[in-house]
């Protein structure tokens, strides 16, 4: 019998076959080892000034849960920190695991968090988002770690309540009057380094700003995230979990810290 084995080579170890950047020397995510981090006193604080009216929709694209914002003008912007100029907020999304002991993309001194929130901003000096992807200073992503705890952030509720309306791939729902800066932890401390998208085509256009202090989510909120399906509504339910990319080589890059 001819064993017709169709191997769908879609895993992260195969991305480079279609996206050569995936094997570049500035890939993300990476592990942050505090002993190798350099405290940079010249790093200024970062500031987000977001317009709640810029929030538009929330969707399940089969790979993550994403909130999209109006980025047609400087309406919701990120400034300061390692950045020059104002970067426009385009979307936020999450990466999470099938259990609480893993799920984040970046790892801090061996610690994997249950999830990682990414707020994606782009530099309007490059005209549009597509143009920004081609520039080393084109995109800035703020990463916020999520850990499971007893005092969940009430503001996380808003995103996770919407999840019931976008259970399957392709589902989109209005998501308005939302200021994502309410998701930020108290401390402004961050690490920053130059890296890439953690999904294909893996362009190396991202200034990563990873917040040191995690925010808390409840076990129920994590269960909701894990109740999303990778498949469409007329297909079998396939839990959308473990949508994180494995660690990539640091290749001599310096990670700077805004704190001692
Ligand atoms: C409305 O947005 C259209 C483009 C959506 N994007 C697609 C990704 N896979 C992606 C992954 C990103 S990550 N995990 O490196 O932050 S940022 C990003 S993104 O470039 O913002
Ligand atoms: Zn991401």
Short mmCIF file of C-alpha atoms and ligand atoms in Angstrom, two decimals:
data_model
loop_
_atom_site.label_atom_id
_atom_site.label_comp_id
_atom_site.label_asym_id
_atom_site.label_seq_id
_atom_site.Cartn_x
_atom_site.Cartn_y
_atom_site.Cartn_z
CA UNK A 1 0.00 0.00 0.00
CA UNK A 2 1.41 3.34 -0.97
CA UNK A 3 1.63 5.30 2.28
CA UNK A 4 0.78 8.78 1.07
CA UNK A 5 2.27 10.85 3.80
CA UNK A 6 1.56 14.54 3.35
CA UNK A 7 3.70 16.37 5.85
CA UNK A 8 2.35 19.89 6.32
CA UNK A 9 5.62 21.67 7.01
CA UNK A 10 4.20 24.64 8.84
CA UNK A 11 6.04 24.40 12.17
CA UNK A 12 8.45 27.19 13.25
CA UNK A 13 11.45 25.03 12.24
CA UNK A 14 10.18 25.10 8.62
CA UNK A 15 9.32 28.82 8.34
CA UNK A 16 12.75 29.66 6.86
CA UNK A 17 11.93 27.60 3.73
CA UNK A 18 9.42 30.26 2.69
CA UNK A 19 10.65 33.15 4.85
CA UNK A 20 14.46 33.29 4.85
CA UNK A 21 14.37 36.06 7.48
CA UNK A 22 13.35 33.41 10.02
CA UNK A 23 17.01 32.33 10.13
CA UNK A 24 18.33 35.88 10.55
CA UNK A 25 20.59 37.02 13.38
CA UNK A 26 18.06 39.37 15.00
CA UNK A 27 15.13 37.01 15.54
CA UNK A 28 12.55 37.03 18.35
CA UNK A 29 11.65 35.85 20.93
CA UNK A 30 14.79 35.47 23.05
CA UNK A 31 15.57 34.57 26.63
CA UNK A 32 16.49 37.57 28.81
CA UNK A 33 19.29 36.66 31.23
CA UNK A 34 19.60 39.38 33.88
CA UNK A 35 23.35 38.74 34.18
CA UNK A 36 23.86 39.77 30.53
CA UNK A 37 21.53 42.79 30.66
CA UNK A 38 23.09 46.27 30.54
CA UNK A 39 21.47 49.01 32.65
CA UNK A 40 21.38 52.02 30.30
CA UNK A 41 20.95 55.28 32.26
CA UNK A 42 20.37 57.15 28.99
CA UNK A 43 17.10 55.24 28.39
CA UNK A 44 14.17 57.61 29.04
CA UNK A 45 10.73 56.52 30.28
CA UNK A 46 8.21 55.41 27.66
CA UNK A 47 4.79 57.04 27.36
CA UNK A 48 1.61 55.73 25.76
CA UNK A 49 -1.16 58.19 24.95
CA UNK A 50 -3.99 56.16 23.52
CA UNK A 51 -7.41 57.39 22.37
CA UNK A 52 -10.06 54.88 23.55
CA UNK A 53 -12.07 55.86 20.48
CA UNK A 54 -9.39 54.36 18.22
CA UNK A 55 -10.36 50.80 19.16
CA UNK A 56 -12.36 49.17 16.34
CA UNK A 57 -12.80 45.40 16.42
CA UNK A 58 -11.65 42.19 18.09
CA UNK A 59 -11.08 39.09 15.99
CA UNK A 60 -10.02 35.46 16.08
CA UNK A 61 -7.77 34.86 13.05
CA UNK A 62 -7.17 31.23 13.93
CA UNK A 63 -3.72 32.04 15.33
CA UNK A 64 -4.46 34.60 18.04
CA UNK A 65 -7.07 36.96 19.42
CA UNK A 66 -6.40 40.47 18.06
CA UNK A 67 -7.83 43.93 18.76
CA UNK A 68 -7.40 46.35 15.83
CA UNK A 69 -7.13 50.14 16.16
CA UNK A 70 -7.54 53.07 13.76
CA UNK A 71 -3.97 53.97 12.81
CA UNK A 72 -4.77 56.39 9.95
CA UNK A 73 -3.32 59.32 11.96
CA UNK A 74 -1.42 59.95 15.23
CA UNK A 75 -4.39 59.03 17.38
CA UNK A 76 -2.95 56.44 19.75
CA UNK A 77 0.80 56.72 20.07
CA UNK A 78 3.80 55.40 21.96
CA UNK A 79 6.76 57.71 22.62
CA UNK A 80 10.02 57.76 24.58
CA UNK A 81 11.98 54.84 25.94
CA UNK A 82 14.37 53.67 23.20
CA UNK A 83 12.18 55.24 20.50
CA UNK A 84 12.64 58.38 18.43
CA UNK A 85 9.33 59.99 17.54
CA UNK A 86 5.76 58.79 17.95
CA UNK A 87 4.80 55.26 16.90
CA UNK A 88 1.13 54.55 16.06
CA UNK A 89 -0.77 51.75 17.80
CA UNK A 90 -2.07 49.33 15.15
CA UNK A 91 -3.15 46.21 17.01
CA UNK A 92 -2.74 44.14 20.12
CA UNK A 93 -2.81 40.35 20.43
CA UNK A 94 -1.76 37.58 22.76
CA UNK A 95 0.31 34.38 22.90
CA UNK A 96 -0.54 31.73 25.46
CA UNK A 97 0.01 28.10 26.44
CA UNK A 98 -2.07 24.98 27.01
CA UNK A 99 -1.23 25.22 30.74
CA UNK A 100 -0.29 28.00 33.19
CA UNK A 101 3.43 27.02 33.33
CA UNK A 102 4.16 28.16 29.76
CA UNK A 103 2.79 30.32 26.96
CA UNK A 104 4.89 33.48 26.82
CA UNK A 105 7.26 34.01 23.90
CA UNK A 106 10.04 35.80 25.77
CA UNK A 107 11.50 33.98 28.78
CA UNK A 108 13.00 35.87 31.76
CA UNK A 109 15.82 34.09 33.64
CA UNK A 110 14.24 30.77 32.80
CA UNK A 111 10.72 31.89 33.76
CA UNK A 112 7.97 31.25 31.21
CA UNK A 113 4.74 33.18 31.86
CA UNK A 114 1.24 31.88 31.12
CA UNK A 115 0.77 34.44 28.36
CA UNK A 116 2.29 37.48 26.69
CA UNK A 117 0.37 40.54 25.43
CA UNK A 118 1.83 42.39 22.43
CA UNK A 119 0.91 45.98 21.57
CA UNK A 120 2.12 46.63 18.02
CA UNK A 121 3.06 50.17 16.95
CA UNK A 122 4.63 51.46 13.72
CA UNK A 123 6.71 54.48 12.75
CA UNK A 124 4.70 56.79 10.47
CA UNK A 125 7.88 58.35 9.06
CA UNK A 126 7.91 55.25 6.81
CA UNK A 127 4.58 56.17 5.22
CA UNK A 128 2.55 53.07 5.99
CA UNK A 129 2.74 49.81 7.94
CA UNK A 130 4.00 47.81 4.94
CA UNK A 131 6.82 50.31 4.48
CA UNK A 132 7.63 50.28 8.20
CA UNK A 133 8.09 46.48 8.10
CA UNK A 134 11.10 47.01 5.83
CA UNK A 135 12.90 49.36 8.23
CA UNK A 136 14.98 48.48 11.31
CA UNK A 137 13.20 51.27 13.24
CA UNK A 138 9.82 50.56 11.65
CA UNK A 139 7.92 48.81 14.42
CA UNK A 140 7.81 48.92 18.24
CA UNK A 141 6.10 46.20 20.25
CA UNK A 142 5.38 46.54 23.97
CA UNK A 143 5.30 43.11 25.61
CA UNK A 144 3.41 42.57 28.87
CA UNK A 145 3.70 39.24 30.71
CA UNK A 146 0.57 37.62 32.15
CA UNK A 147 0.71 35.38 35.18
CA UNK A 148 -2.14 33.48 36.81
CA UNK A 149 -3.00 34.87 40.23
CA UNK A 150 -5.66 35.71 42.77
CA UNK A 151 -6.09 39.40 42.04
CA UNK A 152 -6.75 39.55 38.28
CA UNK A 153 -6.65 42.93 36.59
CA UNK A 154 -10.30 43.93 36.12
CA UNK A 155 -9.41 45.60 32.82
CA UNK A 156 -8.43 42.22 31.33
CA UNK A 157 -12.09 41.24 31.80
CA UNK A 158 -13.17 43.43 28.87
CA UNK A 159 -11.05 41.53 26.32
CA UNK A 160 -11.78 38.12 27.79
CA UNK A 161 -15.55 38.74 27.95
CA UNK A 162 -15.54 39.51 24.23
CA UNK A 163 -13.98 36.12 23.58
CA UNK A 164 -17.41 34.47 23.76
CA UNK A 165 -18.29 36.37 20.56
CA UNK A 166 -15.20 35.28 18.58
CA UNK A 167 -14.94 31.59 19.47
CA UNK A 168 -14.09 30.41 15.96
CA UNK A 169 -11.62 31.42 13.26
CA UNK A 170 -12.77 34.39 11.20
CA UNK A 171 -15.19 35.69 13.83
CA UNK A 172 -14.92 39.43 14.41
CA UNK A 173 -16.88 41.67 16.79
CA UNK A 174 -17.00 45.41 17.40
CA UNK A 175 -14.62 46.41 20.18
CA UNK A 176 -14.82 50.10 20.98
CA UNK A 177 -14.10 52.62 23.72
CA UNK A 178 -11.08 50.71 24.94
CA UNK A 179 -7.82 52.21 26.20
CA UNK A 180 -5.22 49.40 26.33
CA UNK A 181 -2.94 51.41 28.63
CA UNK A 182 -5.18 50.22 31.50
CA UNK A 183 -3.50 46.84 30.98
CA UNK A 184 -0.06 48.19 31.89
CA UNK A 185 1.41 47.22 35.28
CA UNK A 186 2.32 49.86 37.89
CA UNK A 187 6.05 49.79 37.20
CA UNK A 188 7.41 51.36 34.00
CA UNK A 189 10.62 49.28 34.19
CA UNK A 190 11.46 47.60 30.89
CA UNK A 191 14.05 45.70 28.87
CA UNK A 192 14.65 46.65 25.24
CA UNK A 193 16.43 44.97 22.33
CA UNK A 194 16.24 44.83 18.56
CA UNK A 195 14.40 41.85 17.10
CA UNK A 196 11.76 40.54 14.77
CA UNK A 197 8.16 39.51 14.34
CA UNK A 198 7.65 36.18 16.09
CA UNK A 199 5.52 35.01 13.16
CA UNK A 200 6.29 34.77 9.45
CA UNK A 201 7.65 36.67 7.54
CA UNK A 202 9.77 37.40 10.68
CA UNK A 203 11.04 40.81 9.51
CA UNK A 204 13.77 42.23 11.76
CA UNK A 205 12.06 45.60 12.15
CA UNK A 206 11.01 45.53 15.81
CA UNK A 207 12.26 47.53 18.79
CA UNK A 208 11.01 45.32 21.62
CA UNK A 209 10.00 46.99 24.91
CA UNK A 210 9.32 44.23 27.46
CA UNK A 211 7.76 45.32 30.75
CA UNK A 212 9.44 43.84 33.79
CA UNK A 213 6.31 43.62 36.01
CA UNK A 214 3.75 41.01 34.94
CA UNK A 215 0.00 41.63 35.25
CA UNK A 216 -2.29 39.03 36.80
CA UNK A 217 -5.10 37.10 35.16
CA UNK A 218 -7.44 34.57 36.78
CA UNK A 219 -7.47 30.83 36.02
CA UNK A 220 -10.94 31.36 34.54
CA UNK A 221 -9.64 34.08 32.22
CA UNK A 222 -6.87 31.76 30.98
CA UNK A 223 -9.45 29.01 30.44
CA UNK A 224 -11.49 31.43 28.31
CA UNK A 225 -8.47 32.21 26.15
CA UNK A 226 -7.88 28.47 25.72
CA UNK A 227 -11.52 27.99 24.71
CA UNK A 228 -10.91 29.80 21.42
CA UNK A 229 -10.84 27.49 18.40
CA UNK A 230 -8.23 27.48 15.61
CA UNK A 231 -10.98 26.32 13.24
CA UNK A 232 -14.04 27.90 11.67
CA UNK A 233 -17.57 27.49 13.05
CA UNK A 234 -18.44 24.56 10.71
CA UNK A 235 -15.25 22.66 11.55
CA UNK A 236 -14.32 20.56 14.60
CA UNK A 237 -13.26 22.60 17.64
CA UNK A 238 -9.48 22.67 17.89
CA UNK A 239 -8.23 24.57 20.97
CA UNK A 240 -6.21 27.68 20.05
CA UNK A 241 -3.29 27.20 22.44
CA UNK A 242 0.53 27.24 22.33
CA UNK A 243 0.69 29.98 19.68
CA UNK A 244 4.18 31.03 20.84
CA UNK A 245 7.42 30.79 18.86
CA UNK A 246 10.35 28.91 20.42
CA UNK A 247 13.37 30.90 21.66
CA UNK A 248 15.74 32.23 18.99
CA UNK A 249 19.53 32.72 19.20
CA UNK A 250 20.61 36.03 20.79
CA UNK A 251 23.65 36.18 18.44
CA UNK A 252 25.56 38.76 20.40
CA UNK A 253 22.71 41.25 20.77
CA UNK A 254 22.73 43.49 23.86
CA UNK A 255 19.57 43.67 25.94
CA UNK A 256 19.34 46.99 27.79
CA UNK A 257 17.38 47.63 30.98
CA UNK A 258 15.79 50.90 32.02
CA UNK A 259 16.35 49.89 35.67
CA UNK A 260 19.20 48.79 37.90
C1 LIG B 1 -3.90 44.62 11.60
O1 LIG B 1 -2.55 44.16 11.56
C2 LIG B 1 -2.18 43.60 10.30
C3 LIG B 1 -0.78 42.93 10.42
C4 LIG B 1 -0.84 41.95 11.57
N1 LIG B 1 0.43 41.40 11.94
C5 LIG B 1 0.71 40.07 11.70
C6 LIG B 1 1.49 39.33 12.59
N2 LIG B 1 1.57 37.98 12.43
C7 LIG B 1 2.21 39.97 13.68
C8 LIG B 1 2.97 39.33 14.70
C9 LIG B 1 3.55 40.21 15.58
S1 LIG B 1 4.53 39.88 16.98
N3 LIG B 1 4.09 38.52 17.62
O2 LIG B 1 5.91 39.79 16.56
O3 LIG B 1 4.26 40.99 17.88
S2 LIG B 1 3.12 41.80 15.15
C10 LIG B 1 2.22 41.32 13.77
S3 LIG B 1 1.49 42.31 12.65
O4 LIG B 1 2.40 42.66 11.63
O5 LIG B 1 0.89 43.41 13.33
ZN1 LIG B 2 2.91 38.68 19.18
#
